[in-house]
Amino acid sequence: MNEALCSILCDQDHWSFDPYVCKFIKFNKNGTGELWCVKDLTYIFAVNLERKSILQPKSDEVTETAETKTTANGKPQLLGKLNLEITLNSSVANSLTEGVPNWPSPNERYLSKAAFRTRFFTATIEKGNFIPDHWVGHEGKIKQRWGLRLLFDKSPYPTREGLKSPDEDPISVDHLEEMATFLARRLPDSETRGKAMNDDSFAGYRGSCSL
C-alpha cells in the first residue's frame, strides 16, 4: 500500500463534488469513511463506508507529496493512483449522528440492497488549481479554487441498480453516475487568477464549434 498517497487521501476533511451542497466523500485513516448526498436541504442519504487499499506495483507508487510544487507547464501534477475496495453500509454517517444515538436511518428510502455491495475503483490524485467540473464555463466573478483533485474511474455513488427509484425526484436530477471527480484543499484568493487547470471552456461556453 502506498502510505504517502493514502495519507493524502485521508488527511483532507472531505473531498467535495460540489462545495455548496453536501455531496462529498470522506476517508479516515482507520479504513472507514462517509459518502453524502444532500441537496437543497433534501436528505437523500449519508452513509458510512469501509475502505481497503489494494497493493500497487512498485512502478505505480507515488514519489511526490501534496506539498510538491505544481508543474511549470500549467497542467495538473499526478501524485499517484490507488486501487480501492469500497463497501457502503446502511447506517447513517457517523458525523451526522454524533450526540444523537437514536437518529433514524432513512438511507434505505432511496437505496436498495445492491448499493451496499463491495465495489472496486482506481482513484487518481492530482495537485493543481481546480474548480468543480460543473462550474466549467459558468465560473462567476467570485472565484474559488482547490489544490487537490480526486478522480475515480467510475462514480463511487450507487449505480442505478442500487437506487430504488432512479428516475424519480430527487434522485433523477442528480446524475449520481457522473459524480466521479472530487476536490479538496481550498486555495487562497491569490491563486484564483486566470483559468483553472480543468477549465476547457471558451468565452463562457464549454466545448468547441464544429465546421
PDB file of C-alpha atoms in Angstrom:
ATOM      1  CA  MET A   1       0.000   0.000   0.000  1.00  0.00           C
ATOM      2  CA  ASN A   2       1.278   3.445  -0.856  1.00  0.00           C
ATOM      3  CA  GLU A   3       1.380   5.077   2.570  1.00  0.00           C
ATOM      4  CA  ALA A   4       2.149   8.581   1.274  1.00  0.00           C
ATOM      5  CA  LEU A   5      -0.802   8.598  -1.106  1.00  0.00           C
ATOM      6  CA  CYS A   6      -3.178   7.088   1.455  1.00  0.00           C
ATOM      7  CA  SER A   7      -2.113   9.823   3.853  1.00  0.00           C
ATOM      8  CA  ILE A   8      -3.085  12.492   1.306  1.00  0.00           C
ATOM      9  CA  LEU A   9      -6.406  10.728   0.719  1.00  0.00           C
ATOM     10  CA  CYS A  10      -7.267  10.615   4.424  1.00  0.00           C
ATOM     11  CA  ASP A  11      -5.769  13.913   5.626  1.00  0.00           C
ATOM     12  CA  GLN A  12      -8.465  16.022   3.928  1.00  0.00           C
ATOM     13  CA  ASP A  13     -11.616  16.926   5.877  1.00  0.00           C
ATOM     14  CA  HIS A  14     -13.543  15.631   2.878  1.00  0.00           C
ATOM     15  CA  TRP A  15     -13.451  15.530  -0.930  1.00  0.00           C
ATOM     16  CA  SER A  16     -16.294  17.573  -2.375  1.00  0.00           C
ATOM     17  CA  PHE A  17     -18.143  17.136  -5.655  1.00  0.00           C
ATOM     18  CA  ASP A  18     -19.977  20.408  -5.046  1.00  0.00           C
ATOM     19  CA  PRO A  19     -18.781  22.745  -2.262  1.00  0.00           C
ATOM     20  CA  TYR A  20     -22.206  24.408  -1.985  1.00  0.00           C
ATOM     21  CA  VAL A  21     -24.188  21.247  -1.272  1.00  0.00           C
ATOM     22  CA  CYS A  22     -23.414  18.192   0.834  1.00  0.00           C
ATOM     23  CA  LYS A  23     -22.164  15.889  -1.898  1.00  0.00           C
ATOM     24  CA  PHE A  24     -18.830  14.592  -0.733  1.00  0.00           C
ATOM     25  CA  ILE A  25     -16.774  11.559   0.174  1.00  0.00           C
ATOM     26  CA  LYS A  26     -14.608  11.291   3.269  1.00  0.00           C
ATOM     27  CA  PHE A  27     -11.868   8.813   4.157  1.00  0.00           C
ATOM     28  CA  ASN A  28     -10.498   8.145   7.638  1.00  0.00           C
ATOM     29  CA  LYS A  29      -7.119   6.615   8.432  1.00  0.00           C
ATOM     30  CA  ASN A  30      -8.757   3.653  10.186  1.00  0.00           C
ATOM     31  CA  GLY A  31     -10.309   2.414   6.927  1.00  0.00           C
ATOM     32  CA  THR A  32     -13.743   3.936   7.465  1.00  0.00           C
ATOM     33  CA  GLY A  33     -15.356   6.923   5.795  1.00  0.00           C
ATOM     34  CA  GLU A  34     -18.596   8.539   4.668  1.00  0.00           C
ATOM     35  CA  LEU A  35     -20.488   9.277   1.447  1.00  0.00           C
ATOM     36  CA  TRP A  36     -23.037  12.113   1.476  1.00  0.00           C
ATOM     37  CA  CYS A  37     -25.782  13.134  -0.923  1.00  0.00           C
ATOM     38  CA  VAL A  38     -27.835  16.018   0.479  1.00  0.00           C
ATOM     39  CA  LYS A  39     -29.167  18.803  -1.754  1.00  0.00           C
ATOM     40  CA  ASP A  40     -31.182  21.951  -1.036  1.00  0.00           C
ATOM     41  CA  LEU A  41     -31.991  20.711   2.474  1.00  0.00           C
ATOM     42  CA  THR A  42     -33.285  17.463   0.950  1.00  0.00           C
ATOM     43  CA  TYR A  43     -31.733  14.498   2.748  1.00  0.00           C
ATOM     44  CA  ILE A  44     -31.220  11.741   0.186  1.00  0.00           C
ATOM     45  CA  PHE A  45     -28.637   9.666   2.034  1.00  0.00           C
ATOM     46  CA  ALA A  46     -25.478   9.933   4.117  1.00  0.00           C
ATOM     47  CA  VAL A  47     -23.849   6.573   4.740  1.00  0.00           C
ATOM     48  CA  ASN A  48     -20.764   5.169   6.403  1.00  0.00           C
ATOM     49  CA  LEU A  49     -18.296   3.198   4.312  1.00  0.00           C
ATOM     50  CA  GLU A  50     -15.396   0.795   4.700  1.00  0.00           C
ATOM     51  CA  ARG A  51     -12.313   1.186   2.548  1.00  0.00           C
ATOM     52  CA  LYS A  52      -9.351  -1.040   1.781  1.00  0.00           C
ATOM     53  CA  SER A  53      -6.339  -0.095  -0.326  1.00  0.00           C
ATOM     54  CA  ILE A  54      -5.112  -2.807  -2.663  1.00  0.00           C
ATOM     55  CA  LEU A  55      -1.347  -3.090  -3.084  1.00  0.00           C
ATOM     56  CA  GLN A  56       0.021  -1.317  -6.162  1.00  0.00           C
ATOM     57  CA  PRO A  57       3.050  -2.488  -8.172  1.00  0.00           C
ATOM     58  CA  LYS A  58       6.156  -0.547  -7.146  1.00  0.00           C
ATOM     59  CA  SER A  59       6.346   1.077 -10.576  1.00  0.00           C
ATOM     60  CA  ASP A  60       2.988   2.766  -9.886  1.00  0.00           C
ATOM     61  CA  GLU A  61       3.871   4.152  -6.481  1.00  0.00           C
ATOM     62  CA  VAL A  62       3.844   7.878  -5.867  1.00  0.00           C
ATOM     63  CA  THR A  63       7.065   9.775  -5.222  1.00  0.00           C
ATOM     64  CA  GLU A  64       5.617  13.289  -4.900  1.00  0.00           C
ATOM     65  CA  THR A  65       3.695  14.707  -1.962  1.00  0.00           C
ATOM     66  CA  ALA A  66       0.798  17.131  -1.722  1.00  0.00           C
ATOM     67  CA  GLU A  67       3.347  19.860  -0.974  1.00  0.00           C
ATOM     68  CA  THR A  68       5.267  19.348  -4.225  1.00  0.00           C
ATOM     69  CA  LYS A  69       5.206  22.439  -6.435  1.00  0.00           C
ATOM     70  CA  THR A  70       2.810  22.485  -9.372  1.00  0.00           C
ATOM     71  CA  THR A  71       4.397  21.745 -12.732  1.00  0.00           C
ATOM     72  CA  ALA A  72       5.539  24.784 -14.691  1.00  0.00           C
ATOM     73  CA  ASN A  73       3.562  23.865 -17.824  1.00  0.00           C
ATOM     74  CA  GLY A  74       0.254  24.717 -16.161  1.00  0.00           C
ATOM     75  CA  LYS A  75      -1.015  21.150 -16.168  1.00  0.00           C
ATOM     76  CA  PRO A  76      -2.079  19.117 -13.124  1.00  0.00           C
ATOM     77  CA  GLN A  77       0.644  17.128 -11.418  1.00  0.00           C
ATOM     78  CA  LEU A  78      -0.038  13.442 -10.920  1.00  0.00           C
ATOM     79  CA  LEU A  79       0.592  12.466  -7.307  1.00  0.00           C
ATOM     80  CA  GLY A  80      -0.329   8.833  -7.846  1.00  0.00           C
ATOM     81  CA  LYS A  81      -3.051   6.208  -8.103  1.00  0.00           C
ATOM     82  CA  LEU A  82      -4.716   3.907  -5.611  1.00  0.00           C
ATOM     83  CA  ASN A  83      -6.774   0.775  -6.122  1.00  0.00           C
ATOM     84  CA  LEU A  84      -9.605   0.915  -3.604  1.00  0.00           C
ATOM     85  CA  GLU A  85     -12.178  -1.560  -2.352  1.00  0.00           C
ATOM     86  CA  ILE A  86     -15.201   0.350  -1.037  1.00  0.00           C
ATOM     87  CA  THR A  87     -18.279  -1.003   0.708  1.00  0.00           C
ATOM     88  CA  LEU A  88     -21.155   1.257   1.747  1.00  0.00           C
ATOM     89  CA  ASN A  89     -23.338   0.319   4.688  1.00  0.00           C
ATOM     90  CA  SER A  90     -26.847   1.442   5.543  1.00  0.00           C
ATOM     91  CA  SER A  91     -26.022   3.172   8.827  1.00  0.00           C
ATOM     92  CA  VAL A  92     -26.320   6.956   8.922  1.00  0.00           C
ATOM     93  CA  ALA A  93     -22.962   8.760   8.619  1.00  0.00           C
ATOM     94  CA  ASN A  94     -21.196   8.990  11.982  1.00  0.00           C
ATOM     95  CA  SER A  95     -20.521  12.722  11.699  1.00  0.00           C
ATOM     96  CA  LEU A  96     -24.266  13.287  11.299  1.00  0.00           C
ATOM     97  CA  THR A  97     -25.283  11.195  14.298  1.00  0.00           C
ATOM     98  CA  GLU A  98     -22.696  12.477  16.801  1.00  0.00           C
ATOM     99  CA  GLY A  99     -24.516  13.171  20.042  1.00  0.00           C
ATOM    100  CA  VAL A 100     -27.770  11.753  18.649  1.00  0.00           C
ATOM    101  CA  PRO A 101     -27.546   7.976  19.232  1.00  0.00           C
ATOM    102  CA  ASN A 102     -31.181   7.337  18.252  1.00  0.00           C
ATOM    103  CA  TRP A 103     -31.012   9.118  14.903  1.00  0.00           C
ATOM    104  CA  PRO A 104     -33.400   7.397  12.437  1.00  0.00           C
ATOM    105  CA  SER A 105     -31.853   5.614   9.461  1.00  0.00           C
ATOM    106  CA  PRO A 106     -33.682   6.778   6.320  1.00  0.00           C
ATOM    107  CA  ASN A 107     -30.942   5.686   3.907  1.00  0.00           C
ATOM    108  CA  GLU A 108     -32.952   2.669   2.745  1.00  0.00           C
ATOM    109  CA  ARG A 109     -35.694   5.001   1.488  1.00  0.00           C
ATOM    110  CA  TYR A 110     -33.699   5.581  -1.691  1.00  0.00           C
ATOM    111  CA  LEU A 111     -31.062   2.830  -1.586  1.00  0.00           C
ATOM    112  CA  SER A 112     -31.603  -0.848  -2.379  1.00  0.00           C
ATOM    113  CA  LYS A 113     -29.502  -3.805  -1.209  1.00  0.00           C
ATOM    114  CA  ALA A 114     -27.356  -3.539  -4.343  1.00  0.00           C
ATOM    115  CA  ALA A 115     -25.994  -0.198  -3.099  1.00  0.00           C
ATOM    116  CA  PHE A 116     -24.215  -1.998  -0.262  1.00  0.00           C
ATOM    117  CA  ARG A 117     -22.243  -4.471  -2.365  1.00  0.00           C
ATOM    118  CA  THR A 118     -18.457  -4.176  -2.389  1.00  0.00           C
ATOM    119  CA  ARG A 119     -17.094  -2.340  -5.432  1.00  0.00           C
ATOM    120  CA  PHE A 120     -13.589  -1.743  -6.756  1.00  0.00           C
ATOM    121  CA  PHE A 121     -12.146   1.545  -8.005  1.00  0.00           C
ATOM    122  CA  THR A 122      -8.991   3.139  -9.329  1.00  0.00           C
ATOM    123  CA  ALA A 123      -8.557   6.579  -7.772  1.00  0.00           C
ATOM    124  CA  THR A 124      -6.126   9.173  -9.141  1.00  0.00           C
ATOM    125  CA  ILE A 125      -4.935  12.118  -7.041  1.00  0.00           C
ATOM    126  CA  GLU A 126      -3.631  15.263  -8.740  1.00  0.00           C
ATOM    127  CA  LYS A 127      -2.248  18.561  -7.493  1.00  0.00           C
ATOM    128  CA  GLY A 128      -3.012  21.827  -9.259  1.00  0.00           C
ATOM    129  CA  ASN A 129      -5.614  24.579  -9.492  1.00  0.00           C
ATOM    130  CA  PHE A 130      -9.153  23.264  -9.975  1.00  0.00           C
ATOM    131  CA  ILE A 131     -12.842  24.144  -9.963  1.00  0.00           C
ATOM    132  CA  PRO A 132     -15.748  21.670  -9.739  1.00  0.00           C
ATOM    133  CA  ASP A 133     -16.453  20.147 -13.148  1.00  0.00           C
ATOM    134  CA  HIS A 134     -19.971  21.580 -13.316  1.00  0.00           C
ATOM    135  CA  TRP A 135     -18.567  25.091 -12.803  1.00  0.00           C
ATOM    136  CA  VAL A 136     -16.619  24.906 -16.062  1.00  0.00           C
ATOM    137  CA  GLY A 137     -17.960  27.608 -18.364  1.00  0.00           C
ATOM    138  CA  HIS A 138     -20.034  29.087 -15.528  1.00  0.00           C
ATOM    139  CA  GLU A 139     -17.480  30.386 -13.031  1.00  0.00           C
ATOM    140  CA  GLY A 140     -18.751  33.634 -11.539  1.00  0.00           C
ATOM    141  CA  LYS A 141     -16.936  36.805 -10.534  1.00  0.00           C
ATOM    142  CA  ILE A 142     -16.338  35.462  -7.025  1.00  0.00           C
ATOM    143  CA  LYS A 143     -13.783  32.776  -7.790  1.00  0.00           C
ATOM    144  CA  GLN A 144     -12.757  29.839  -5.652  1.00  0.00           C
ATOM    145  CA  ARG A 145     -10.132  27.213  -6.378  1.00  0.00           C
ATOM    146  CA  TRP A 146      -8.982  23.923  -4.887  1.00  0.00           C
ATOM    147  CA  GLY A 147      -5.498  22.430  -4.914  1.00  0.00           C
ATOM    148  CA  LEU A 148      -6.207  18.683  -4.942  1.00  0.00           C
ATOM    149  CA  ARG A 149      -8.358  16.620  -7.281  1.00  0.00           C
ATOM    150  CA  LEU A 150      -9.529  13.040  -6.734  1.00  0.00           C
ATOM    151  CA  LEU A 151     -10.683  11.240  -9.879  1.00  0.00           C
ATOM    152  CA  PHE A 152     -12.395   7.852  -9.724  1.00  0.00           C
ATOM    153  CA  ASP A 153     -12.561   5.602 -12.776  1.00  0.00           C
ATOM    154  CA  LYS A 154     -16.314   5.470 -12.074  1.00  0.00           C
ATOM    155  CA  SER A 155     -18.604   7.199  -9.619  1.00  0.00           C
ATOM    156  CA  PRO A 156     -18.398   5.920  -6.021  1.00  0.00           C
ATOM    157  CA  TYR A 157     -22.102   6.730  -5.680  1.00  0.00           C
ATOM    158  CA  PRO A 158     -24.524   3.809  -6.033  1.00  0.00           C
ATOM    159  CA  THR A 159     -25.317   2.622  -9.548  1.00  0.00           C
ATOM    160  CA  ARG A 160     -28.884   2.619 -10.911  1.00  0.00           C
ATOM    161  CA  GLU A 161     -29.221  -0.923  -9.603  1.00  0.00           C
ATOM    162  CA  GLY A 162     -28.557   0.394  -6.110  1.00  0.00           C
ATOM    163  CA  LEU A 163     -31.277   3.067  -6.295  1.00  0.00           C
ATOM    164  CA  LYS A 164     -34.909   2.251  -5.604  1.00  0.00           C
ATOM    165  CA  SER A 165     -36.352   4.990  -7.849  1.00  0.00           C
ATOM    166  CA  PRO A 166     -33.555   6.268 -10.121  1.00  0.00           C
ATOM    167  CA  ASP A 167     -35.967   8.039 -12.495  1.00  0.00           C
ATOM    168  CA  GLU A 168     -37.900   9.924  -9.819  1.00  0.00           C
ATOM    169  CA  ASP A 169     -37.084  13.093  -7.880  1.00  0.00           C
ATOM    170  CA  PRO A 170     -34.863  13.806  -6.059  1.00  0.00           C
ATOM    171  CA  ILE A 171     -32.581  11.070  -7.437  1.00  0.00           C
ATOM    172  CA  SER A 172     -33.318  11.636 -11.138  1.00  0.00           C
ATOM    173  CA  VAL A 173     -31.957  15.203 -11.225  1.00  0.00           C
ATOM    174  CA  ASP A 174     -28.630  14.376  -9.592  1.00  0.00           C
ATOM    175  CA  HIS A 175     -26.996  12.075 -12.187  1.00  0.00           C
ATOM    176  CA  LEU A 176     -25.085  10.212  -9.493  1.00  0.00           C
ATOM    177  CA  GLU A 177     -23.373   8.029 -12.091  1.00  0.00           C
ATOM    178  CA  GLU A 178     -21.497  11.121 -13.342  1.00  0.00           C
ATOM    179  CA  MET A 179     -20.114  12.157  -9.949  1.00  0.00           C
ATOM    180  CA  ALA A 180     -16.583  10.803 -10.200  1.00  0.00           C
ATOM    181  CA  THR A 181     -14.436  13.905  -9.571  1.00  0.00           C
ATOM    182  CA  PHE A 182     -13.934  15.473  -6.140  1.00  0.00           C
ATOM    183  CA  LEU A 183     -11.863  18.401  -4.860  1.00  0.00           C
ATOM    184  CA  ALA A 184     -10.109  19.257  -1.605  1.00  0.00           C
ATOM    185  CA  ARG A 185      -7.732  21.834  -0.081  1.00  0.00           C
ATOM    186  CA  ARG A 186      -9.181  25.290  -0.759  1.00  0.00           C
ATOM    187  CA  LEU A 187      -6.574  27.643  -2.249  1.00  0.00           C
ATOM    188  CA  PRO A 188      -6.049  31.289  -1.190  1.00  0.00           C
ATOM    189  CA  ASP A 189      -7.625  34.079  -3.252  1.00  0.00           C
ATOM    190  CA  SER A 190      -4.220  34.861  -4.764  1.00  0.00           C
ATOM    191  CA  GLU A 191      -4.443  31.536  -6.628  1.00  0.00           C
ATOM    192  CA  THR A 192      -7.711  32.368  -8.426  1.00  0.00           C
ATOM    193  CA  ARG A 193      -6.246  34.491 -11.227  1.00  0.00           C
ATOM    194  CA  GLY A 194      -6.630  33.087 -14.716  1.00  0.00           C
ATOM    195  CA  LYS A 195      -8.411  29.891 -15.666  1.00  0.00           C
ATOM    196  CA  ALA A 196      -8.456  26.736 -13.609  1.00  0.00           C
ATOM    197  CA  MET A 197      -6.433  23.835 -14.994  1.00  0.00           C
ATOM    198  CA  ASN A 198      -9.587  21.840 -15.718  1.00  0.00           C
ATOM    199  CA  ASP A 199     -11.450  24.757 -17.342  1.00  0.00           C
ATOM    200  CA  ASP A 200     -11.609  23.945 -21.058  1.00  0.00           C
ATOM    201  CA  SER A 201     -14.355  26.482 -21.792  1.00  0.00           C
ATOM    202  CA  PHE A 202     -14.044  29.413 -24.185  1.00  0.00           C
ATOM    203  CA  ALA A 203     -15.769  32.761 -23.557  1.00  0.00           C
ATOM    204  CA  GLY A 204     -18.109  31.192 -21.044  1.00  0.00           C
ATOM    205  CA  TYR A 205     -19.043  28.190 -23.175  1.00  0.00           C
ATOM    206  CA  ARG A 206     -17.792  24.656 -22.892  1.00  0.00           C
ATOM    207  CA  GLY A 207     -16.800  22.653 -25.920  1.00  0.00           C
ATOM    208  CA  SER A 208     -15.928  23.745 -29.440  1.00  0.00           C
ATOM    209  CA  CYS A 209     -17.733  24.532 -32.677  1.00  0.00           C
ATOM    210  CA  SER A 210     -17.546  22.033 -35.489  1.00  0.00           C
ATOM    211  CA  LEU A 211     -17.236  23.234 -39.059  1.00  0.00           C
TER     212      LEU A 211
END
